Structures are given as structure tokens and as C-alpha cells.
PDB file of C-alpha atoms in Angstrom:
ATOM      1  CA  GLU J   1     -45.552 104.252  84.777  1.00 61.00           C
ATOM      2  CA  ALA J   2     -45.415 102.011  81.634  1.00 79.00           C
ATOM      3  CA  GLY J   3     -45.922  98.381  82.184  1.00 93.00           C
ATOM      4  CA  VAL J   4     -44.061  95.585  80.568  1.00 97.00           C
ATOM      5  CA  THR J   5     -44.508  95.773  76.729  1.00 97.00           C
ATOM      6  CA  GLN J   6     -44.174  92.975  74.251  1.00 98.00           C
ATOM      7  CA  PHE J   7     -44.082  93.098  70.457  1.00 97.00           C
ATOM      8  CA  PRO J   8     -45.450  91.713  68.370  1.00 97.00           C
ATOM      9  CA  SER J   9     -48.690  90.826  70.034  1.00 96.00           C
ATOM     10  CA  HIS J  10     -49.390  88.145  67.349  1.00 96.00           C
ATOM     11  CA  SER J  11     -46.992  86.304  64.815  1.00 97.00           C
ATOM     12  CA  VAL J  12     -47.877  83.753  62.254  1.00 97.00           C
ATOM     13  CA  ILE J  13     -44.974  82.016  60.518  1.00 97.00           C
ATOM     14  CA  GLU J  14     -44.224  78.906  58.606  1.00 97.00           C
ATOM     15  CA  LYS J  15     -42.183  76.007  60.022  1.00 97.00           C
ATOM     16  CA  GLY J  16     -38.557  76.672  59.311  1.00 97.00           C
ATOM     17  CA  GLN J  17     -38.734  80.392  59.378  1.00 97.00           C
ATOM     18  CA  THR J  18     -37.132  82.674  62.116  1.00 97.00           C
ATOM     19  CA  VAL J  19     -39.041  84.925  64.502  1.00 98.00           C
ATOM     20  CA  THR J  20     -37.831  87.571  66.993  1.00 98.00           C
ATOM     21  CA  LEU J  21     -40.072  88.547  70.002  1.00 98.00           C
ATOM     22  CA  ARG J  22     -39.198  91.764  71.913  1.00 98.00           C
ATOM     23  CA  CYS J  23     -39.705  92.655  75.321  1.00 98.00           C
ATOM     24  CA  ASP J  24     -39.324  96.135  77.092  1.00 97.00           C
ATOM     25  CA  PRO J  25     -39.486  95.604  81.005  1.00 97.00           C
ATOM     26  CA  ILE J  26     -40.633  98.245  83.329  1.00 96.00           C
ATOM     27  CA  SER J  27     -37.956 100.915  83.696  1.00 94.00           C
ATOM     28  CA  GLY J  28     -35.443 100.097  86.573  1.00 92.00           C
ATOM     29  CA  HIS J  29     -36.272  96.535  86.598  1.00 94.00           C
ATOM     30  CA  ASP J  30     -33.025  94.639  86.574  1.00 93.00           C
ATOM     31  CA  ASN J  31     -34.822  91.173  86.607  1.00 93.00           C
ATOM     32  CA  LEU J  32     -36.513  90.180  83.260  1.00 95.00           C
ATOM     33  CA  TYR J  33     -37.953  86.776  82.652  1.00 95.00           C
ATOM     34  CA  TRP J  34     -39.344  84.824  79.595  1.00 97.00           C
ATOM     35  CA  TYR J  35     -42.060  82.398  80.179  1.00 96.00           C
ATOM     36  CA  ARG J  36     -44.334  80.554  77.670  1.00 95.00           C
ATOM     37  CA  ARG J  37     -47.587  78.797  77.598  1.00 92.00           C
ATOM     38  CA  VAL J  38     -47.932  75.909  75.225  1.00 88.00           C
ATOM     39  CA  MET J  39     -51.213  74.416  73.986  1.00 78.00           C
ATOM     40  CA  GLY J  40     -53.191  75.718  77.031  1.00 73.00           C
ATOM     41  CA  LYS J  41     -51.032  73.981  79.419  1.00 82.00           C
ATOM     42  CA  GLU J  42     -49.190  75.565  82.264  1.00 86.00           C
ATOM     43  CA  ILE J  43     -46.975  78.630  82.031  1.00 91.00           C
ATOM     44  CA  LYS J  44     -43.366  77.493  82.021  1.00 93.00           C
ATOM     45  CA  PHE J  45     -40.219  79.289  82.692  1.00 93.00           C
ATOM     46  CA  LEU J  46     -37.628  79.833  79.993  1.00 96.00           C
ATOM     47  CA  LEU J  47     -35.034  82.012  81.412  1.00 94.00           C
ATOM     48  CA  HIS J  48     -33.982  84.844  83.824  1.00 93.00           C
ATOM     49  CA  PHE J  49     -31.836  87.871  83.175  1.00 94.00           C
ATOM     50  CA  VAL J  50     -30.231  90.090  85.761  1.00 92.00           C
ATOM     51  CA  LYS J  51     -29.356  93.154  83.765  1.00 94.00           C
ATOM     52  CA  GLU J  52     -27.557  91.879  80.792  1.00 94.00           C
ATOM     53  CA  SER J  53     -26.480  88.501  82.273  1.00 94.00           C
ATOM     54  CA  LYS J  54     -28.340  85.252  81.860  1.00 93.00           C
ATOM     55  CA  GLN J  55     -28.770  84.255  85.520  1.00 90.00           C
ATOM     56  CA  ASP J  56     -30.821  80.997  84.662  1.00 91.00           C
ATOM     57  CA  GLU J  57     -31.632  79.588  81.244  1.00 93.00           C
ATOM     58  CA  SER J  58     -32.560  76.102  82.410  1.00 92.00           C
ATOM     59  CA  GLY J  59     -36.103  76.203  80.831  1.00 93.00           C
ATOM     60  CA  MET J  60     -34.834  76.924  77.332  1.00 95.00           C
ATOM     61  CA  PRO J  61     -36.028  74.015  75.306  1.00 92.00           C
ATOM     62  CA  ASN J  62     -33.137  73.629  72.945  1.00 92.00           C
ATOM     63  CA  ASN J  63     -30.649  75.530  70.786  1.00 94.00           C
ATOM     64  CA  ARG J  64     -33.113  76.967  68.475  1.00 97.00           C
ATOM     65  CA  PHE J  65     -33.978  79.546  70.992  1.00 97.00           C
ATOM     66  CA  LEU J  66     -31.593  82.437  71.619  1.00 97.00           C
ATOM     67  CA  ALA J  67     -32.281  85.163  74.190  1.00 97.00           C
ATOM     68  CA  GLU J  68     -30.399  88.295  74.552  1.00 97.00           C
ATOM     69  CA  ARG J  69     -30.584  91.402  76.660  1.00 97.00           C
ATOM     70  CA  THR J  70     -27.871  93.690  75.493  1.00 86.00           C
ATOM     71  CA  GLY J  71     -27.270  96.737  77.517  1.00 89.00           C
ATOM     72  CA  GLY J  72     -29.419  95.303  80.188  1.00 87.00           C
ATOM     73  CA  THR J  73     -32.541  97.144  78.842  1.00 93.00           C
ATOM     74  CA  TYR J  74     -34.941  95.309  76.550  1.00 97.00           C
ATOM     75  CA  SER J  75     -34.653  91.706  75.598  1.00 98.00           C
ATOM     76  CA  THR J  76     -35.208  89.629  72.570  1.00 98.00           C
ATOM     77  CA  LEU J  77     -36.175  85.976  72.206  1.00 98.00           C
ATOM     78  CA  LYS J  78     -35.315  84.564  68.652  1.00 98.00           C
ATOM     79  CA  VAL J  79     -36.638  81.015  67.550  1.00 97.00           C
ATOM     80  CA  GLN J  80     -34.586  79.718  64.419  1.00 97.00           C
ATOM     81  CA  PRO J  81     -35.854  77.619  62.838  1.00 97.00           C
ATOM     82  CA  ALA J  82     -39.280  77.549  64.193  1.00 97.00           C
ATOM     83  CA  GLU J  83     -40.952  74.240  64.614  1.00 96.00           C
ATOM     84  CA  LEU J  84     -44.698  73.377  65.001  1.00 96.00           C
ATOM     85  CA  GLU J  85     -44.425  72.708  68.586  1.00 95.00           C
ATOM     86  CA  ASP J  86     -42.991  76.208  69.272  1.00 96.00           C
ATOM     87  CA  SER J  87     -46.609  77.511  68.824  1.00 96.00           C
ATOM     88  CA  GLY J  88     -47.971  79.169  72.092  1.00 94.00           C
ATOM     89  CA  VAL J  89     -48.027  82.357  74.094  1.00 95.00           C
ATOM     90  CA  TYR J  90     -44.601  83.833  75.053  1.00 97.00           C
ATOM     91  CA  PHE J  91     -44.782  85.983  78.154  1.00 97.00           C
ATOM     92  CA  CYS J  92     -42.071  88.488  79.439  1.00 97.00           C
ATOM     93  CA  ALA J  93     -42.093  89.605  83.049  1.00 96.00           C
ATOM     94  CA  SER J  94     -39.999  91.897  84.987  1.00 95.00           C
ATOM     95  CA  SER J  95     -39.212  92.464  88.741  1.00 93.00           C
ATOM     96  CA  PRO J  96     -37.097  94.846  90.699  1.00 90.00           C
ATOM     97  CA  ASP J  97     -35.729  91.920  92.742  1.00 84.00           C
ATOM     98  CA  PRO J  98     -34.110  88.672  91.862  1.00 81.00           C
ATOM     99  CA  SER J  99     -36.498  86.352  93.952  1.00 81.00           C
ATOM    100  CA  GLY J 100     -38.617  85.531  91.099  1.00 78.00           C
ATOM    101  CA  GLU J 101     -41.591  86.180  93.125  1.00 81.00           C
ATOM    102  CA  LYS J 102     -44.003  89.059  92.509  1.00 81.00           C
ATOM    103  CA  LEU J 103     -43.576  89.304  88.549  1.00 91.00           C
ATOM    104  CA  PHE J 104     -45.107  92.055  86.316  1.00 94.00           C
ATOM    105  CA  PHE J 105     -46.139  90.380  82.988  1.00 96.00           C
ATOM    106  CA  GLY J 106     -46.422  91.780  79.563  1.00 97.00           C
ATOM    107  CA  SER J 107     -49.629  90.812  77.646  1.00 96.00           C
ATOM    108  CA  GLY J 108     -47.557  88.164  75.670  1.00 96.00           C
ATOM    109  CA  THR J 109     -46.814  87.305  72.100  1.00 97.00           C
ATOM    110  CA  GLN J 110     -49.046  84.761  70.487  1.00 95.00           C
ATOM    111  CA  LEU J 111     -46.853  82.748  68.183  1.00 97.00           C
ATOM    112  CA  SER J 112     -48.488  80.334  65.692  1.00 96.00           C
ATOM    113  CA  VAL J 113     -46.067  78.145  63.501  1.00 97.00           C
ATOM    114  CA  LEU J 114     -47.862  76.646  60.633  1.00 96.00           C
TER     115      LEU J 114
ATOM    116  CA  GLY Y   1     -68.679  76.587  93.463  1.00 42.00           C
ATOM    117  CA  GLU Y   2     -65.295  75.038  93.619  1.00 41.00           C
ATOM    118  CA  SER Y   3     -62.766  73.583  91.229  1.00 35.00           C
ATOM    119  CA  VAL Y   4     -60.005  71.208  91.933  1.00 32.00           C
ATOM    120  CA  GLY Y   5     -56.755  71.826  89.860  1.00 35.00           C
ATOM    121  CA  LEU Y   6     -56.307  70.170  86.506  1.00 38.00           C
ATOM    122  CA  HIS Y   7     -59.316  67.789  86.870  1.00 42.00           C
ATOM    123  CA  LEU Y   8     -61.874  70.560  86.590  1.00 42.00           C
ATOM    124  CA  PRO Y   9     -60.459  73.181  84.554  1.00 82.00           C
ATOM    125  CA  THR Y  10     -63.499  75.283  84.220  1.00 91.00           C
ATOM    126  CA  LEU Y  11     -65.682  76.758  87.081  1.00 93.00           C
ATOM    127  CA  SER Y  12     -69.043  78.402  86.346  1.00 95.00           C
ATOM    128  CA  VAL Y  13     -70.671  80.346  88.797  1.00 96.00           C
ATOM    129  CA  GLN Y  14     -73.555  82.819  89.111  1.00 96.00           C
ATOM    130  CA  GLU Y  15     -72.953  86.543  89.721  1.00 97.00           C
ATOM    131  CA  GLY Y  16     -72.960  87.430  93.218  1.00 96.00           C
ATOM    132  CA  ASP Y  17     -72.006  83.883  94.438  1.00 96.00           C
ATOM    133  CA  ASN Y  18     -68.671  83.098  96.042  1.00 97.00           C
ATOM    134  CA  SER Y  19     -66.020  81.325  94.015  1.00 97.00           C
ATOM    135  CA  ILE Y  20     -63.371  78.896  95.335  1.00 97.00           C
ATOM    136  CA  ILE Y  21     -60.636  77.905  93.016  1.00 96.00           C
ATOM    137  CA  ASN Y  22     -58.393  75.120  94.177  1.00 94.00           C
ATOM    138  CA  CYS Y  23     -54.765  74.151  93.571  1.00 94.00           C
ATOM    139  CA  ALA Y  24     -52.511  71.447  94.843  1.00 92.00           C
ATOM    140  CA  TYR Y  25     -48.728  71.839  94.950  1.00 88.00           C
ATOM    141  CA  SER Y  26     -46.193  69.048  95.087  1.00 81.00           C
ATOM    142  CA  ASN Y  27     -43.304  70.314  97.141  1.00 84.00           C
ATOM    143  CA  SER Y  28     -43.628  70.744 100.787  1.00 85.00           C
ATOM    144  CA  ALA Y  29     -40.474  72.852 100.810  1.00 85.00           C
ATOM    145  CA  SER Y  30     -42.043  75.584  98.636  1.00 87.00           C
ATOM    146  CA  ASP Y  31     -42.252  78.780 100.728  1.00 88.00           C
ATOM    147  CA  TYR Y  32     -44.102  81.346  98.665  1.00 91.00           C
ATOM    148  CA  PHE Y  33     -47.252  81.013  96.691  1.00 94.00           C
ATOM    149  CA  ILE Y  34     -49.142  83.377  94.390  1.00 95.00           C
ATOM    150  CA  TRP Y  35     -52.327  83.665  92.410  1.00 96.00           C
ATOM    151  CA  TYR Y  36     -52.451  85.348  88.954  1.00 96.00           C
ATOM    152  CA  LYS Y  37     -55.420  86.192  87.019  1.00 96.00           C
ATOM    153  CA  GLN Y  38     -55.201  86.362  83.112  1.00 93.00           C
ATOM    154  CA  GLU Y  39     -57.955  87.945  81.159  1.00 92.00           C
ATOM    155  CA  SER Y  40     -58.288  87.206  77.372  1.00 88.00           C
ATOM    156  CA  GLY Y  41     -55.522  89.080  75.495  1.00 87.00           C
ATOM    157  CA  LYS Y  42     -53.752  90.065  78.585  1.00 91.00           C
ATOM    158  CA  GLY Y  43     -50.820  88.887  80.613  1.00 93.00           C
ATOM    159  CA  PRO Y  44     -51.107  87.221  83.958  1.00 94.00           C
ATOM    160  CA  GLN Y  45     -51.905  89.917  86.771  1.00 95.00           C
ATOM    161  CA  PHE Y  46     -50.922  89.627  90.441  1.00 94.00           C
ATOM    162  CA  ILE Y  47     -53.939  88.976  92.673  1.00 96.00           C
ATOM    163  CA  ILE Y  48     -52.724  88.087  96.020  1.00 96.00           C
ATOM    164  CA  ASP Y  49     -49.620  86.046  97.570  1.00 95.00           C
ATOM    165  CA  ILE Y  50     -48.937  84.198 100.778  1.00 96.00           C
ATOM    166  CA  ARG Y  51     -45.804  82.888 102.453  1.00 94.00           C
ATOM    167  CA  SER Y  52     -45.555  79.292 104.041  1.00 93.00           C
ATOM    168  CA  ASN Y  53     -45.486  80.877 107.480  1.00 94.00           C
ATOM    169  CA  MET Y  54     -48.989  81.973 106.996  1.00 96.00           C
ATOM    170  CA  ASP Y  55     -52.283  80.001 106.369  1.00 96.00           C
ATOM    171  CA  LYS Y  56     -54.533  82.827 105.453  1.00 97.00           C
ATOM    172  CA  ARG Y  57     -54.211  86.138 103.769  1.00 97.00           C
ATOM    173  CA  GLN Y  58     -57.020  88.517 102.774  1.00 97.00           C
ATOM    174  CA  GLY Y  59     -57.284  91.161 100.123  1.00 94.00           C
ATOM    175  CA  GLN Y  60     -60.077  93.099  98.547  1.00 92.00           C
ATOM    176  CA  ARG Y  61     -62.798  90.384  97.898  1.00 96.00           C
ATOM    177  CA  VAL Y  62     -60.246  87.751  97.757  1.00 98.00           C
ATOM    178  CA  THR Y  63     -58.728  85.405 100.325  1.00 98.00           C
ATOM    179  CA  VAL Y  64     -55.908  82.879  99.902  1.00 98.00           C
ATOM    180  CA  LEU Y  65     -55.822  79.943 102.037  1.00 97.00           C
ATOM    181  CA  LEU Y  66     -52.827  77.752 102.622  1.00 96.00           C
ATOM    182  CA  ASN Y  67     -52.877  74.254 103.895  1.00 95.00           C
ATOM    183  CA  LYS Y  68     -49.419  72.879 104.233  1.00 93.00           C
ATOM    184  CA  THR Y  69     -50.496  69.747 105.738  1.00 93.00           C
ATOM    185  CA  VAL Y  70     -52.084  68.537 102.518  1.00 93.00           C
ATOM    186  CA  LYS Y  71     -50.327  70.820 100.167  1.00 92.00           C
ATOM    187  CA  HIS Y  72     -53.227  72.721  99.080  1.00 94.00           C
ATOM    188  CA  LEU Y  73     -53.948  76.337  98.055  1.00 95.00           C
ATOM    189  CA  SER Y  74     -57.181  77.915  97.509  1.00 97.00           C
ATOM    190  CA  LEU Y  75     -58.327  81.351  96.190  1.00 97.00           C
ATOM    191  CA  GLN Y  76     -61.736  82.543  97.385  1.00 98.00           C
ATOM    192  CA  ILE Y  77     -63.397  85.357  95.495  1.00 98.00           C
ATOM    193  CA  ALA Y  78     -66.543  87.022  97.450  1.00 97.00           C
ATOM    194  CA  ALA Y  79     -69.504  88.199  95.396  1.00 97.00           C
ATOM    195  CA  THR Y  80     -68.109  87.148  92.141  1.00 97.00           C
ATOM    196  CA  GLN Y  81     -68.617  89.720  89.419  1.00 96.00           C
ATOM    197  CA  PRO Y  82     -68.416  89.398  85.609  1.00 95.00           C
ATOM    198  CA  GLY Y  83     -65.248  91.082  85.620  1.00 95.00           C
ATOM    199  CA  ASP Y  84     -63.769  88.273  87.564  1.00 97.00           C
ATOM    200  CA  SER Y  85     -64.175  86.019  84.508  1.00 95.00           C
ATOM    201  CA  ALA Y  86     -60.611  84.891  83.489  1.00 95.00           C
ATOM    202  CA  VAL Y  87     -58.118  82.062  83.849  1.00 93.00           C
ATOM    203  CA  TYR Y  88     -56.702  81.874  87.401  1.00 96.00           C
ATOM    204  CA  PHE Y  89     -53.069  80.506  87.969  1.00 95.00           C
ATOM    205  CA  CYS Y  90     -51.563  79.385  91.101  1.00 94.00           C
ATOM    206  CA  ALA Y  91     -47.814  79.434  91.343  1.00 93.00           C
ATOM    207  CA  GLU Y  92     -45.272  78.358  93.856  1.00 91.00           C
ATOM    208  CA  ASN Y  93     -41.541  79.365  94.584  1.00 86.00           C
ATOM    209  CA  SER Y  94     -40.126  76.031  94.914  1.00 72.00           C
ATOM    210  CA  PRO Y  95     -36.638  74.467  95.413  1.00 65.00           C
ATOM    211  CA  ARG Y  96     -37.404  72.539  92.428  1.00 64.00           C
ATOM    212  CA  GLY Y  97     -37.126  75.862  90.455  1.00 64.00           C
ATOM    213  CA  GLY Y  98     -34.158  76.851  92.540  1.00 66.00           C
ATOM    214  CA  TYR Y  99     -36.365  79.291  94.560  1.00 62.00           C
ATOM    215  CA  ASN Y 100     -35.655  81.934  91.870  1.00 74.00           C
ATOM    216  CA  LYS Y 101     -38.561  81.240  89.501  1.00 82.00           C
ATOM    217  CA  LEU Y 102     -42.057  80.607  89.770  1.00 88.00           C
ATOM    218  CA  ILE Y 103     -43.699  77.139  89.081  1.00 89.00           C
ATOM    219  CA  PHE Y 104     -47.039  77.529  87.645  1.00 90.00           C
ATOM    220  CA  GLY Y 105     -50.185  75.314  87.573  1.00 88.00           C
ATOM    221  CA  ALA Y 106     -52.096  74.720  84.432  1.00 85.00           C
ATOM    222  CA  GLY Y 107     -54.886  77.224  85.336  1.00 91.00           C
ATOM    223  CA  THR Y 108     -58.538  77.207  86.038  1.00 93.00           C
ATOM    224  CA  ARG Y 109     -61.126  79.080  84.022  1.00 93.00           C
ATOM    225  CA  LEU Y 110     -63.713  81.007  85.871  1.00 96.00           C
ATOM    226  CA  ALA Y 111     -66.933  81.786  84.064  1.00 95.00           C
ATOM    227  CA  VAL Y 112     -69.346  84.160  85.641  1.00 96.00           C
ATOM    228  CA  HIS Y 113     -72.938  84.000  84.617  1.00 93.00           C
ATOM    229  CA  PRO Y 114     -75.463  86.777  85.049  1.00 88.00           C
TER     230      PRO Y 114
END
């Protein structure tokens, strides 16, 4: 069974540019989460999808971040315009249940904003 | 060897020794705790979890201990191997997070020396 896949694995962009990250969850997992780890600090929650609906987006830092999950399959996270403080590793995770507990994580996208 | 949360982010042990990684949590109402292992270039991988109605749970070479009195969680790794070298994160399913997402600690790096 394929795990959670994320693309790209690395992205280097300049401040002010736009970047779109993609996540393909494990097939059949209705719950999809985005987390990020900035500057080697703790991994922080961004948002949670149940199928195509945003269940909880309380962790989204500001309106420069837009997450979508059209059709309830893969998800995208767009940052526009990117700022220096957006640099970090963005993780996607999926789960078959909505408890937010045992999550299956992807390898992450390392985003560097210069 | 032992480590204590954020104040000692790197734990160095000799191959074959037992490792103890500690984590303090803040919310006494948290009812689920989990340890993840993150190797370089990979996403967090589930190691072991425990619910608040238990104080100990064992897996293969790993044991998680939960002390609710002092709000402390530890991960014990027996006979540490080079492949155990990684960053270890504790996480809780806390009412602060609405019980539907994990709150992560900053992580402890485990370095295993031959």
C-alpha cells in the first residue's frame, strides 16, 4: 500500500513568489492534515480536511496560505506571496478516522524562501 | 542516558545502551499520547502510543511510561542501535487542540555511537 506522498520534496523560491505544495493521502483516508515545522521547532498543526471539507483551519497562520482538497482526494497548500518566515518543512498526514490521533505522515516538503 | 524535553535537545548514547527520552506535557486533561520518530529526509513515523487510563505500554524494544501526577511522558528504547538515531517527538491529543489534532513537542535528537 502506498503511503502519503508529497511533492515537491524541496522548493527554493524568492520572497514574494508563489509556491504550491501537493499531498496525496493514503487511499481511502478521509482525513487529511497539514502540519509544518519551522526553524527546528515543534511540529505545528495547520489544518484538517474531512473529505473535501475544512474541519479545522485554526492553525493557518494568515491569509497568504490557502489549502484545498477538491474532490476529497489529494490536497494542495498554496503560499502566496511567500515570506521569509514561511521557510520550514511542511508535512501532510492522513488518517482513516477524525480523532487526529495515529497519523500517517508523508516525507514533507522542505520550503526555503530567500 | 536521559534527556529532558526542550532543555537537552540532543541525547548521545553508546550502541547497546538503553535510552530514555523524556517529555513534559502541560494539560492534565490530555487523554492520548504518542511518540513519533523522524529520520533525516523522512516524515514522522509512529512508534508507540498510550492512553491516559494506562501508565505503561510496551512494544518491540520500546516502552512508553506515563506519569499523570507530574504530567510526564517517557520513551525507553532498549539496546539502542545505530538505526535508532533520529529526532523523537512526543505529542498529545489535548483539549487545547480540541481533541482532534496532535500537539507536538519540539523533539529530542538521539545520536547513537558505535
